[in-house]
mmCIF file with all atom_site columns, C-alpha atoms in Angstrom:
data_model
loop_
_atom_site.group_PDB
_atom_site.id
_atom_site.type_symbol
_atom_site.label_atom_id
_atom_site.label_alt_id
_atom_site.label_comp_id
_atom_site.label_asym_id
_atom_site.label_entity_id
_atom_site.label_seq_id
_atom_site.pdbx_PDB_ins_code
_atom_site.Cartn_x
_atom_site.Cartn_y
_atom_site.Cartn_z
_atom_site.occupancy
_atom_site.B_iso_or_equiv
_atom_site.pdbx_formal_charge
_atom_site.auth_seq_id
_atom_site.auth_comp_id
_atom_site.auth_asym_id
_atom_site.auth_atom_id
_atom_site.pdbx_PDB_model_num
ATOM 1   C CA . ALA Q 1 1   ? 122.721 87.546  132.246 1.00 74.00 ? 905  ALA Q CA 1
ATOM 2   C CA . GLN Q 1 2   ? 120.799 86.488  128.734 1.00 81.00 ? 906  GLN Q CA 1
ATOM 3   C CA . SER Q 1 3   ? 123.310 85.470  126.363 1.00 90.00 ? 907  SER Q CA 1
ATOM 4   C CA . VAL Q 1 4   ? 124.870 82.705  123.516 1.00 94.00 ? 908  VAL Q CA 1
ATOM 5   C CA . THR Q 1 5   ? 128.463 81.917  123.675 1.00 96.00 ? 909  THR Q CA 1
ATOM 6   C CA . GLN Q 1 6   ? 130.396 80.436  120.588 1.00 97.00 ? 910  GLN Q CA 1
ATOM 7   C CA . PRO Q 1 7   ? 133.674 79.596  121.864 1.00 96.00 ? 911  PRO Q CA 1
ATOM 8   C CA . ASP Q 1 8   ? 135.277 78.872  118.387 1.00 95.00 ? 912  ASP Q CA 1
ATOM 9   C CA . ILE Q 1 9   ? 135.517 82.393  116.118 1.00 95.00 ? 913  ILE Q CA 1
ATOM 10  C CA . HIS Q 1 10  ? 136.357 80.486  112.726 1.00 96.00 ? 914  HIS Q CA 1
ATOM 11  C CA . ILE Q 1 11  ? 136.868 76.693  112.743 1.00 97.00 ? 915  ILE Q CA 1
ATOM 12  C CA . THR Q 1 12  ? 139.038 74.869  108.984 1.00 97.00 ? 916  THR Q CA 1
ATOM 13  C CA . VAL Q 1 13  ? 138.090 71.386  108.530 1.00 97.00 ? 917  VAL Q CA 1
ATOM 14  C CA . SER Q 1 14  ? 139.116 69.149  105.071 1.00 97.00 ? 918  SER Q CA 1
ATOM 15  C CA . GLU Q 1 15  ? 136.149 67.328  103.637 1.00 97.00 ? 919  GLU Q CA 1
ATOM 16  C CA . GLY Q 1 16  ? 134.866 64.747  104.520 1.00 97.00 ? 920  GLY Q CA 1
ATOM 17  C CA . ALA Q 1 17  ? 135.492 65.059  108.007 1.00 97.00 ? 921  ALA Q CA 1
ATOM 18  C CA . SER Q 1 18  ? 133.162 65.305  110.651 1.00 97.00 ? 922  SER Q CA 1
ATOM 19  C CA . LEU Q 1 19  ? 132.284 68.620  111.852 1.00 97.00 ? 923  LEU Q CA 1
ATOM 20  C CA . GLU Q 1 20  ? 131.076 69.440  115.767 1.00 97.00 ? 924  GLU Q CA 1
ATOM 21  C CA . LEU Q 1 21  ? 130.808 73.904  116.747 1.00 98.00 ? 925  LEU Q CA 1
ATOM 22  C CA . ARG Q 1 22  ? 129.417 74.977  119.936 1.00 98.00 ? 926  ARG Q CA 1
ATOM 23  C CA . CYS Q 1 23  ? 127.321 76.693  121.163 1.00 97.00 ? 927  CYS Q CA 1
ATOM 24  C CA . ASN Q 1 24  ? 126.754 77.654  125.435 1.00 96.00 ? 928  ASN Q CA 1
ATOM 25  C CA . TYR Q 1 25  ? 123.421 79.744  126.051 1.00 94.00 ? 929  TYR Q CA 1
ATOM 26  C CA . SER Q 1 26  ? 123.129 81.569  129.301 1.00 90.00 ? 930  SER Q CA 1
ATOM 27  C CA . TYR Q 1 27  ? 119.194 81.368  129.772 1.00 83.00 ? 931  TYR Q CA 1
ATOM 28  C CA . GLY Q 1 28  ? 117.252 80.753  133.412 1.00 76.00 ? 932  GLY Q CA 1
ATOM 29  C CA . ALA Q 1 29  ? 114.146 79.189  131.599 1.00 77.00 ? 933  ALA Q CA 1
ATOM 30  C CA . THR Q 1 30  ? 112.741 76.643  129.228 1.00 77.00 ? 934  THR Q CA 1
ATOM 31  C CA . PRO Q 1 31  ? 115.404 77.560  126.299 1.00 85.00 ? 935  PRO Q CA 1
ATOM 32  C CA . TYR Q 1 32  ? 114.313 77.723  123.000 1.00 89.00 ? 936  TYR Q CA 1
ATOM 33  C CA . LEU Q 1 33  ? 117.238 76.769  120.110 1.00 93.00 ? 937  LEU Q CA 1
ATOM 34  C CA . PHE Q 1 34  ? 118.037 77.428  117.002 1.00 94.00 ? 938  PHE Q CA 1
ATOM 35  C CA . TRP Q 1 35  ? 120.666 76.902  114.607 1.00 97.00 ? 939  TRP Q CA 1
ATOM 36  C CA . TYR Q 1 36  ? 121.507 79.027  111.563 1.00 96.00 ? 940  TYR Q CA 1
ATOM 37  C CA . VAL Q 1 37  ? 123.916 79.387  108.828 1.00 97.00 ? 941  VAL Q CA 1
ATOM 38  C CA . GLN Q 1 38  ? 125.308 82.075  106.201 1.00 94.00 ? 942  GLN Q CA 1
ATOM 39  C CA . SER Q 1 39  ? 126.676 82.134  103.484 1.00 90.00 ? 943  SER Q CA 1
ATOM 40  C CA . PRO Q 1 40  ? 128.717 84.627  101.918 1.00 83.00 ? 944  PRO Q CA 1
ATOM 41  C CA . GLY Q 1 41  ? 126.760 87.278  100.561 1.00 78.00 ? 945  GLY Q CA 1
ATOM 42  C CA . GLN Q 1 42  ? 123.146 85.881  101.779 1.00 81.00 ? 946  GLN Q CA 1
ATOM 43  C CA . GLY Q 1 43  ? 120.750 86.189  104.715 1.00 85.00 ? 947  GLY Q CA 1
ATOM 44  C CA . LEU Q 1 44  ? 120.473 83.950  107.190 1.00 92.00 ? 948  LEU Q CA 1
ATOM 45  C CA . GLN Q 1 45  ? 118.610 79.671  107.009 1.00 93.00 ? 949  GLN Q CA 1
ATOM 46  C CA . LEU Q 1 46  ? 116.985 78.010  109.243 1.00 93.00 ? 950  LEU Q CA 1
ATOM 47  C CA . LEU Q 1 47  ? 119.046 74.554  110.586 1.00 96.00 ? 951  LEU Q CA 1
ATOM 48  C CA . LEU Q 1 48  ? 117.513 73.372  113.042 1.00 95.00 ? 952  LEU Q CA 1
ATOM 49  C CA . LYS Q 1 49  ? 115.565 74.532  115.389 1.00 93.00 ? 953  LYS Q CA 1
ATOM 50  C CA . TYR Q 1 50  ? 114.643 72.787  119.608 1.00 92.00 ? 954  TYR Q CA 1
ATOM 51  C CA . PHE Q 1 51  ? 112.617 73.097  121.357 1.00 87.00 ? 955  PHE Q CA 1
ATOM 52  C CA . SER Q 1 52  ? 111.178 70.816  123.629 1.00 84.00 ? 956  SER Q CA 1
ATOM 53  C CA . GLY Q 1 53  ? 111.269 66.741  123.604 1.00 85.00 ? 957  GLY Q CA 1
ATOM 54  C CA . ASP Q 1 54  ? 113.392 64.638  121.621 1.00 88.00 ? 958  ASP Q CA 1
ATOM 55  C CA . THR Q 1 55  ? 116.995 66.273  122.738 1.00 90.00 ? 959  THR Q CA 1
ATOM 56  C CA . LEU Q 1 56  ? 119.255 65.790  119.696 1.00 96.00 ? 960  LEU Q CA 1
ATOM 57  C CA . VAL Q 1 57  ? 117.601 66.877  117.023 1.00 96.00 ? 961  VAL Q CA 1
ATOM 58  C CA . GLN Q 1 58  ? 118.070 66.302  112.922 1.00 96.00 ? 962  GLN Q CA 1
ATOM 59  C CA . GLY Q 1 59  ? 117.806 69.267  110.388 1.00 96.00 ? 963  GLY Q CA 1
ATOM 60  C CA . ILE Q 1 60  ? 118.178 70.228  106.864 1.00 95.00 ? 964  ILE Q CA 1
ATOM 61  C CA . LYS Q 1 61  ? 122.130 69.798  105.147 1.00 94.00 ? 965  LYS Q CA 1
ATOM 62  C CA . GLY Q 1 62  ? 122.947 66.605  107.467 1.00 96.00 ? 966  GLY Q CA 1
ATOM 63  C CA . PHE Q 1 63  ? 122.891 69.703  110.998 1.00 97.00 ? 967  PHE Q CA 1
ATOM 64  C CA . GLU Q 1 64  ? 121.398 67.373  113.401 1.00 97.00 ? 968  GLU Q CA 1
ATOM 65  C CA . ALA Q 1 65  ? 122.449 68.898  117.196 1.00 98.00 ? 969  ALA Q CA 1
ATOM 66  C CA . GLU Q 1 66  ? 122.289 67.774  120.751 1.00 96.00 ? 970  GLU Q CA 1
ATOM 67  C CA . PHE Q 1 67  ? 120.155 70.092  123.800 1.00 95.00 ? 971  PHE Q CA 1
ATOM 68  C CA . LYS Q 1 68  ? 122.596 68.950  126.984 1.00 94.00 ? 972  LYS Q CA 1
ATOM 69  C CA . ARG Q 1 69  ? 121.079 70.782  129.672 1.00 92.00 ? 973  ARG Q CA 1
ATOM 70  C CA . SER Q 1 70  ? 123.601 69.742  132.628 1.00 91.00 ? 974  SER Q CA 1
ATOM 71  C CA . GLN Q 1 71  ? 125.849 71.344  130.266 1.00 93.00 ? 975  GLN Q CA 1
ATOM 72  C CA . SER Q 1 72  ? 124.280 74.117  128.832 1.00 93.00 ? 976  SER Q CA 1
ATOM 73  C CA . SER Q 1 73  ? 125.140 73.592  125.304 1.00 95.00 ? 977  SER Q CA 1
ATOM 74  C CA . PHE Q 1 74  ? 123.076 72.753  121.967 1.00 97.00 ? 978  PHE Q CA 1
ATOM 75  C CA . ASN Q 1 75  ? 126.506 71.740  119.814 1.00 98.00 ? 979  ASN Q CA 1
ATOM 76  C CA . LEU Q 1 76  ? 126.239 71.147  116.081 1.00 98.00 ? 980  LEU Q CA 1
ATOM 77  C CA . ARG Q 1 77  ? 127.090 68.178  114.191 1.00 98.00 ? 981  ARG Q CA 1
ATOM 78  C CA . LYS Q 1 78  ? 127.917 66.462  110.396 1.00 98.00 ? 982  LYS Q CA 1
ATOM 79  C CA . PRO Q 1 79  ? 129.615 62.950  109.777 1.00 97.00 ? 983  PRO Q CA 1
ATOM 80  C CA . SER Q 1 80  ? 130.374 64.733  107.328 1.00 97.00 ? 984  SER Q CA 1
ATOM 81  C CA . VAL Q 1 81  ? 131.336 68.326  105.735 1.00 97.00 ? 985  VAL Q CA 1
ATOM 82  C CA . HIS Q 1 82  ? 131.069 69.257  102.070 1.00 96.00 ? 986  HIS Q CA 1
ATOM 83  C CA . TRP Q 1 83  ? 132.911 72.025  100.663 1.00 95.00 ? 987  TRP Q CA 1
ATOM 84  C CA . SER Q 1 84  ? 129.353 74.299  100.338 1.00 94.00 ? 988  SER Q CA 1
ATOM 85  C CA . ASP Q 1 85  ? 129.299 73.642  104.451 1.00 96.00 ? 989  ASP Q CA 1
ATOM 86  C CA . ALA Q 1 86  ? 131.549 76.911  104.059 1.00 96.00 ? 990  ALA Q CA 1
ATOM 87  C CA . ALA Q 1 87  ? 129.672 79.114  105.774 1.00 96.00 ? 991  ALA Q CA 1
ATOM 88  C CA . GLU Q 1 88  ? 128.671 81.344  108.792 1.00 96.00 ? 992  GLU Q CA 1
ATOM 89  C CA . TYR Q 1 89  ? 127.062 79.327  111.542 1.00 97.00 ? 993  TYR Q CA 1
ATOM 90  C CA . PHE Q 1 90  ? 124.837 81.371  114.215 1.00 96.00 ? 994  PHE Q CA 1
ATOM 91  C CA . CYS Q 1 91  ? 123.550 79.795  117.279 1.00 96.00 ? 995  CYS Q CA 1
ATOM 92  C CA . ALA Q 1 92  ? 120.759 81.978  119.305 1.00 94.00 ? 996  ALA Q CA 1
ATOM 93  C CA . VAL Q 1 93  ? 118.101 81.154  122.370 1.00 91.00 ? 997  VAL Q CA 1
ATOM 94  C CA . VAL Q 1 94  ? 114.899 83.277  122.110 1.00 86.00 ? 998  VAL Q CA 1
ATOM 95  C CA . VAL Q 1 95  ? 113.945 84.856  125.489 1.00 81.00 ? 999  VAL Q CA 1
ATOM 96  C CA . ASN Q 1 96  ? 111.719 86.645  127.207 1.00 75.00 ? 1000 ASN Q CA 1
ATOM 97  C CA . ALA Q 1 97  ? 111.843 90.615  127.566 1.00 70.00 ? 1001 ALA Q CA 1
ATOM 98  C CA . GLY Q 1 98  ? 109.059 92.508  128.461 1.00 70.00 ? 1002 GLY Q CA 1
ATOM 99  C CA . ASN Q 1 99  ? 106.821 92.503  125.426 1.00 69.00 ? 1003 ASN Q CA 1
ATOM 100 C CA . ASN Q 1 100 ? 108.943 90.685  123.266 1.00 71.00 ? 1004 ASN Q CA 1
ATOM 101 C CA . ARG Q 1 101 ? 110.242 87.530  122.603 1.00 73.00 ? 1005 ARG Q CA 1
ATOM 102 C CA . LYS Q 1 102 ? 113.580 88.030  120.916 1.00 79.00 ? 1006 LYS Q CA 1
ATOM 103 C CA . LEU Q 1 103 ? 116.008 86.356  119.769 1.00 85.00 ? 1007 LEU Q CA 1
ATOM 104 C CA . ILE Q 1 104 ? 119.209 86.540  121.674 1.00 89.00 ? 1008 ILE Q CA 1
ATOM 105 C CA . TRP Q 1 105 ? 122.778 85.150  119.265 1.00 92.00 ? 1009 TRP Q CA 1
ATOM 106 C CA . GLY Q 1 106 ? 125.988 84.210  118.842 1.00 95.00 ? 1010 GLY Q CA 1
ATOM 107 C CA . LEU Q 1 107 ? 128.457 85.801  117.795 1.00 94.00 ? 1011 LEU Q CA 1
ATOM 108 C CA . GLY Q 1 108 ? 128.682 83.086  115.173 1.00 95.00 ? 1012 GLY Q CA 1
ATOM 109 C CA . THR Q 1 109 ? 131.225 80.269  113.758 1.00 97.00 ? 1013 THR Q CA 1
ATOM 110 C CA . SER Q 1 110 ? 133.489 80.992  110.596 1.00 96.00 ? 1014 SER Q CA 1
ATOM 111 C CA . LEU Q 1 111 ? 133.991 77.183  108.771 1.00 97.00 ? 1015 LEU Q CA 1
ATOM 112 C CA . ALA Q 1 112 ? 136.354 76.974  105.954 1.00 97.00 ? 1016 ALA Q CA 1
ATOM 113 C CA . VAL Q 1 113 ? 136.404 73.619  103.877 1.00 96.00 ? 1017 VAL Q CA 1
ATOM 114 C CA . ASN Q 1 114 ? 139.365 72.569  103.011 1.00 94.00 ? 1018 ASN Q CA 1
ATOM 115 C CA . PRO Q 1 115 ? 139.004 70.315  99.714  1.00 89.00 ? 1019 PRO Q CA 1
ATOM 116 C CA . GLU R 2 1   ? 108.034 81.280  96.987  1.00 82.00 ? 1383 GLU R CA 1
ATOM 117 C CA . ALA R 2 2   ? 108.096 82.104  100.160 1.00 82.00 ? 1384 ALA R CA 1
ATOM 118 C CA . GLN R 2 3   ? 110.411 84.850  101.077 1.00 92.00 ? 1385 GLN R CA 1
ATOM 119 C CA . VAL R 2 4   ? 111.620 87.924  102.117 1.00 95.00 ? 1386 VAL R CA 1
ATOM 120 C CA . THR R 2 5   ? 113.099 90.939  100.061 1.00 96.00 ? 1387 THR R CA 1
ATOM 121 C CA . GLN R 2 6   ? 114.128 93.601  101.253 1.00 96.00 ? 1388 GLN R CA 1
ATOM 122 C CA . ASN R 2 7   ? 115.703 97.478  98.813  1.00 97.00 ? 1389 ASN R CA 1
ATOM 123 C CA . PRO R 2 8   ? 118.132 97.851  98.313  1.00 96.00 ? 1390 PRO R CA 1
ATOM 124 C CA . ARG R 2 9   ? 121.371 95.229  98.635  1.00 95.00 ? 1391 ARG R CA 1
ATOM 125 C CA . TYR R 2 10  ? 123.418 97.336  98.506  1.00 96.00 ? 1392 TYR R CA 1
ATOM 126 C CA . LEU R 2 11  ? 123.259 101.319 99.795  1.00 96.00 ? 1393 LEU R CA 1
ATOM 127 C CA . ILE R 2 12  ? 126.061 104.483 99.541  1.00 97.00 ? 1394 ILE R CA 1
ATOM 128 C CA . THR R 2 13  ? 125.307 106.901 100.551 1.00 96.00 ? 1395 THR R CA 1
ATOM 129 C CA . VAL R 2 14  ? 126.389 110.662 102.406 1.00 96.00 ? 1396 VAL R CA 1
ATOM 130 C CA . THR R 2 15  ? 125.738 111.337 105.897 1.00 97.00 ? 1397 THR R CA 1
ATOM 131 C CA . GLY R 2 16  ? 122.279 113.588 106.970 1.00 96.00 ? 1398 GLY R CA 1
ATOM 132 C CA . LYS R 2 17  ? 120.643 111.310 103.688 1.00 97.00 ? 1399 LYS R CA 1
ATOM 133 C CA . LYS R 2 18  ? 117.808 111.133 104.366 1.00 97.00 ? 1400 LYS R CA 1
ATOM 134 C CA . LEU R 2 19  ? 116.900 106.951 103.490 1.00 97.00 ? 1401 LEU R CA 1
ATOM 135 C CA . THR R 2 20  ? 114.418 104.122 103.673 1.00 98.00 ? 1402 THR R CA 1
ATOM 136 C CA . VAL R 2 21  ? 115.297 100.253 103.349 1.00 98.00 ? 1403 VAL R CA 1
ATOM 137 C CA . THR R 2 22  ? 112.126 98.114  102.839 1.00 98.00 ? 1404 THR R CA 1
ATOM 138 C CA . CYS R 2 23  ? 111.419 94.774  103.459 1.00 98.00 ? 1405 CYS R CA 1
ATOM 139 C CA . SER R 2 24  ? 108.480 93.336  102.233 1.00 98.00 ? 1406 SER R CA 1
ATOM 140 C CA . GLN R 2 25  ? 107.037 89.537  102.881 1.00 97.00 ? 1407 GLN R CA 1
ATOM 141 C CA . ASN R 2 26  ? 104.784 87.332  101.381 1.00 95.00 ? 1408 ASN R CA 1
ATOM 142 C CA . MET R 2 27  ? 103.840 85.288  104.700 1.00 93.00 ? 1409 MET R CA 1
ATOM 143 C CA . ASN R 2 28  ? 101.072 86.761  105.400 1.00 93.00 ? 1410 ASN R CA 1
ATOM 144 C CA . HIS R 2 29  ? 103.510 87.048  109.346 1.00 93.00 ? 1411 HIS R CA 1
ATOM 145 C CA . GLU R 2 30  ? 102.117 88.540  111.707 1.00 92.00 ? 1412 GLU R CA 1
ATOM 146 C CA . TYR R 2 31  ? 105.964 90.111  113.447 1.00 92.00 ? 1413 TYR R CA 1
ATOM 147 C CA . MET R 2 32  ? 108.523 91.468  111.719 1.00 94.00 ? 1414 MET R CA 1
ATOM 148 C CA . SER R 2 33  ? 112.426 92.674  112.816 1.00 94.00 ? 1415 SER R CA 1
ATOM 149 C CA . TRP R 2 34  ? 114.991 94.425  112.269 1.00 96.00 ? 1416 TRP R CA 1
ATOM 150 C CA . TYR R 2 35  ? 118.528 93.175  112.760 1.00 95.00 ? 1417 TYR R CA 1
ATOM 151 C CA . ARG R 2 36  ? 122.159 94.898  111.916 1.00 96.00 ? 1418 ARG R CA 1
ATOM 152 C CA . GLN R 2 37  ? 125.157 92.554  112.148 1.00 94.00 ? 1419 GLN R CA 1
ATOM 153 C CA . ASP R 2 38  ? 127.989 94.079  113.006 1.00 94.00 ? 1420 ASP R CA 1
ATOM 154 C CA . PRO R 2 39  ? 132.314 92.529  113.029 1.00 89.00 ? 1421 PRO R CA 1
ATOM 155 C CA . GLY R 2 40  ? 132.937 91.477  116.673 1.00 87.00 ? 1422 GLY R CA 1
ATOM 156 C CA . LEU R 2 41  ? 129.182 92.546  117.671 1.00 90.00 ? 1423 LEU R CA 1
ATOM 157 C CA . GLY R 2 42  ? 126.935 89.986  115.785 1.00 88.00 ? 1424 GLY R CA 1
ATOM 158 C CA . LEU R 2 43  ? 123.190 90.422  115.521 1.00 92.00 ? 1425 LEU R CA 1
ATOM 159 C CA . ARG R 2 44  ? 121.281 93.214  117.248 1.00 93.00 ? 1426 ARG R CA 1
ATOM 160 C CA . GLN R 2 45  ? 117.538 93.762  117.167 1.00 92.00 ? 1427 GLN R CA 1
ATOM 161 C CA . ILE R 2 46  ? 116.763 97.678  116.059 1.00 96.00 ? 1428 ILE R CA 1
ATOM 162 C CA . TYR R 2 47  ? 112.761 97.393  115.639 1.00 95.00 ? 1429 TYR R CA 1
ATOM 163 C CA . TYR R 2 48  ? 110.040 94.685  115.690 1.00 92.00 ? 1430 TYR R CA 1
ATOM 164 C CA . SER R 2 49  ? 106.580 94.839  114.648 1.00 93.00 ? 1431 SER R CA 1
ATOM 165 C CA . MET R 2 50  ? 103.949 92.857  116.039 1.00 89.00 ? 1432 MET R CA 1
ATOM 166 C CA . ASN R 2 51  ? 101.009 93.373  113.977 1.00 90.00 ? 1433 ASN R CA 1
ATOM 167 C CA . VAL R 2 52  ? 100.077 96.089  111.419 1.00 92.00 ? 1434 VAL R CA 1
ATOM 168 C CA . GLU R 2 53  ? 100.522 99.757  113.840 1.00 91.00 ? 1435 GLU R CA 1
ATOM 169 C CA . VAL R 2 54  ? 102.098 98.037  115.939 1.00 90.00 ? 1436 VAL R CA 1
ATOM 170 C CA . THR R 2 55  ? 105.545 98.618  117.174 1.00 93.00 ? 1437 THR R CA 1
ATOM 171 C CA . ASP R 2 56  ? 108.110 98.863  119.726 1.00 92.00 ? 1438 ASP R CA 1
ATOM 172 C CA . LYS R 2 57  ? 112.323 99.558  120.461 1.00 93.00 ? 1439 LYS R CA 1
ATOM 173 C CA . GLY R 2 58  ? 114.854 96.498  120.025 1.00 91.00 ? 1440 GLY R CA 1
ATOM 174 C CA . ASP R 2 59  ? 118.367 96.336  121.976 1.00 90.00 ? 1441 ASP R CA 1
ATOM 175 C CA . VAL R 2 60  ? 119.763 99.539  119.647 1.00 96.00 ? 1442 VAL R CA 1
ATOM 176 C CA . PRO R 2 61  ? 117.173 101.965 118.220 1.00 97.00 ? 1443 PRO R CA 1
ATOM 177 C CA . GLU R 2 62  ? 118.516 104.803 118.729 1.00 97.00 ? 1444 GLU R CA 1
ATOM 178 C CA . GLY R 2 63  ? 118.889 106.729 114.906 1.00 97.00 ? 1445 GLY R CA 1
ATOM 179 C CA . TYR R 2 64  ? 116.125 103.903 112.579 1.00 98.00 ? 1446 TYR R CA 1
ATOM 180 C CA . LYS R 2 65  ? 112.837 104.149 112.294 1.00 97.00 ? 1447 LYS R CA 1
ATOM 181 C CA . VAL R 2 66  ? 109.492 101.655 111.918 1.00 97.00 ? 1448 VAL R CA 1
ATOM 182 C CA . SER R 2 67  ? 106.714 102.272 109.971 1.00 96.00 ? 1449 SER R CA 1
ATOM 183 C CA . ARG R 2 68  ? 103.832 99.283  109.791 1.00 97.00 ? 1450 ARG R CA 1
ATOM 184 C CA . LYS R 2 69  ? 100.210 100.534 107.753 1.00 96.00 ? 1451 LYS R CA 1
ATOM 185 C CA . GLU R 2 70  ? 100.340 96.827  105.959 1.00 96.00 ? 1452 GLU R CA 1
ATOM 186 C CA . LYS R 2 71  ? 100.718 93.584  107.000 1.00 95.00 ? 1453 LYS R CA 1
ATOM 187 C CA . ARG R 2 72  ? 103.793 92.716  104.475 1.00 97.00 ? 1454 ARG R CA 1
ATOM 188 C CA . ASN R 2 73  ? 106.046 96.185  104.566 1.00 98.00 ? 1455 ASN R CA 1
ATOM 189 C CA . PHE R 2 74  ? 108.565 96.920  107.484 1.00 98.00 ? 1456 PHE R CA 1
ATOM 190 C CA . PRO R 2 75  ? 109.557 99.630  105.510 1.00 98.00 ? 1457 PRO R CA 1
ATOM 191 C CA . LEU R 2 76  ? 113.874 101.464 107.574 1.00 98.00 ? 1458 LEU R CA 1
ATOM 192 C CA . ILE R 2 77  ? 113.931 104.238 108.017 1.00 98.00 ? 1459 ILE R CA 1
ATOM 193 C CA . LEU R 2 78  ? 117.701 106.947 108.973 1.00 97.00 ? 1460 LEU R CA 1
ATOM 194 C CA . GLU R 2 79  ? 116.578 110.189 108.681 1.00 95.00 ? 1461 GLU R CA 1
ATOM 195 C CA . SER R 2 80  ? 119.909 110.984 109.281 1.00 97.00 ? 1462 SER R CA 1
ATOM 196 C CA . PRO R 2 81  ? 122.456 108.450 108.716 1.00 97.00 ? 1463 PRO R CA 1
ATOM 197 C CA . SER R 2 82  ? 126.053 108.479 110.300 1.00 97.00 ? 1464 SER R CA 1
ATOM 198 C CA . PRO R 2 83  ? 128.613 106.747 109.550 1.00 97.00 ? 1465 PRO R CA 1
ATOM 199 C CA . ASN R 2 84  ? 128.713 104.223 112.569 1.00 96.00 ? 1466 ASN R CA 1
ATOM 200 C CA . GLN R 2 85  ? 125.279 103.207 111.271 1.00 98.00 ? 1467 GLN R CA 1
ATOM 201 C CA . THR R 2 86  ? 127.592 101.258 108.476 1.00 98.00 ? 1468 THR R CA 1
ATOM 202 C CA . SER R 2 87  ? 126.679 97.995  108.324 1.00 97.00 ? 1469 SER R CA 1
ATOM 203 C CA . LEU R 2 88  ? 124.848 95.095  107.155 1.00 96.00 ? 1470 LEU R CA 1
ATOM 204 C CA . TYR R 2 89  ? 120.916 95.402  107.896 1.00 97.00 ? 1471 TYR R CA 1
ATOM 205 C CA . PHE R 2 90  ? 118.617 92.161  108.096 1.00 96.00 ? 1472 PHE R CA 1
ATOM 206 C CA . CYS R 2 91  ? 115.162 91.851  108.131 1.00 96.00 ? 1473 CYS R CA 1
ATOM 207 C CA . ALA R 2 92  ? 113.055 89.402  109.458 1.00 94.00 ? 1474 ALA R CA 1
ATOM 208 C CA . SER R 2 93  ? 109.626 87.538  110.193 1.00 94.00 ? 1475 SER R CA 1
ATOM 209 C CA . SER R 2 94  ? 107.891 85.284  111.318 1.00 90.00 ? 1476 SER R CA 1
ATOM 210 C CA . LEU R 2 95  ? 104.375 83.846  112.905 1.00 86.00 ? 1477 LEU R CA 1
ATOM 211 C CA . SER R 2 96  ? 104.118 85.501  115.115 1.00 76.00 ? 1478 SER R CA 1
ATOM 212 C CA . ARG R 2 97  ? 106.658 86.663  117.934 1.00 69.00 ? 1479 ARG R CA 1
ATOM 213 C CA . GLY R 2 98  ? 108.445 83.511  119.934 1.00 63.00 ? 1480 GLY R CA 1
ATOM 214 C CA . ARG R 2 99  ? 109.664 80.768  119.428 1.00 62.00 ? 1481 ARG R CA 1
ATOM 215 C CA . GLU R 2 100 ? 108.902 80.609  115.915 1.00 74.00 ? 1482 GLU R CA 1
ATOM 216 C CA . THR R 2 101 ? 111.318 80.531  113.101 1.00 84.00 ? 1483 THR R CA 1
ATOM 217 C CA . GLN R 2 102 ? 112.216 84.001  111.718 1.00 87.00 ? 1484 GLN R CA 1
ATOM 218 C CA . TYR R 2 103 ? 113.054 83.893  108.058 1.00 91.00 ? 1485 TYR R CA 1
ATOM 219 C CA . PHE R 2 104 ? 115.461 86.751  106.917 1.00 93.00 ? 1486 PHE R CA 1
ATOM 220 C CA . GLY R 2 105 ? 116.282 88.612  103.827 1.00 94.00 ? 1487 GLY R CA 1
ATOM 221 C CA . PRO R 2 106 ? 119.243 88.595  101.580 1.00 93.00 ? 1488 PRO R CA 1
ATOM 222 C CA . GLY R 2 107 ? 120.918 91.843  103.450 1.00 94.00 ? 1489 GLY R CA 1
ATOM 223 C CA . THR R 2 108 ? 121.504 95.274  102.828 1.00 96.00 ? 1490 THR R CA 1
ATOM 224 C CA . ARG R 2 109 ? 124.283 96.319  102.664 1.00 96.00 ? 1491 ARG R CA 1
ATOM 225 C CA . LEU R 2 110 ? 124.651 100.282 103.771 1.00 97.00 ? 1492 LEU R CA 1
ATOM 226 C CA . LEU R 2 111 ? 128.183 102.834 103.718 1.00 97.00 ? 1493 LEU R CA 1
ATOM 227 C CA . VAL R 2 112 ? 127.779 105.927 105.003 1.00 97.00 ? 1494 VAL R CA 1
ATOM 228 C CA . LEU R 2 113 ? 130.140 108.713 104.062 1.00 96.00 ? 1495 LEU R CA 1
#
């Protein structure tokens, strides 16, 4: 079955520390992968996406993610976290579903940042 | 500014009282969809629309209706809301179905008593 797993429900890091949020997907075909961020009381904003080509993709706010087909992973990283990065982070994959192509979402990772 | 707007942002209602949550986008997107977000269940698609007058069910369509009479608008209708529809609802749009980026509205938090 198609699925996205974010193993870490909640992560706390100190400001200035590095960050890695894990995402594993299960999908038989070539995956189109996304990371979104949801700040408190806000909608979801795209951080970055992977369709093909270079497996290391750069996004907004200093985030990057690396696609590893052999591990079915698309982990999100940031070298130095800022207090404003505290939010909920969602990984998603596009799947074919009949006449529809839709996003399958992970359950999210909540990031807290200590000053 | 390119955006997806939803109204209302917050709504408290009672069981059985029909309500509509509006969604509008100004990006001339063909594809629009509605999601609900619940703790422990994540985001689930309710309905989607690939163009005007073309709508279809997502994963959790029961108890909801939609319409797409104009390209920019995609209202979500709850004809007889029930407490299990208490949730956070998001409207999203993209240029077309598939791998294009989906742009999300700010969300509507609904409480059904």
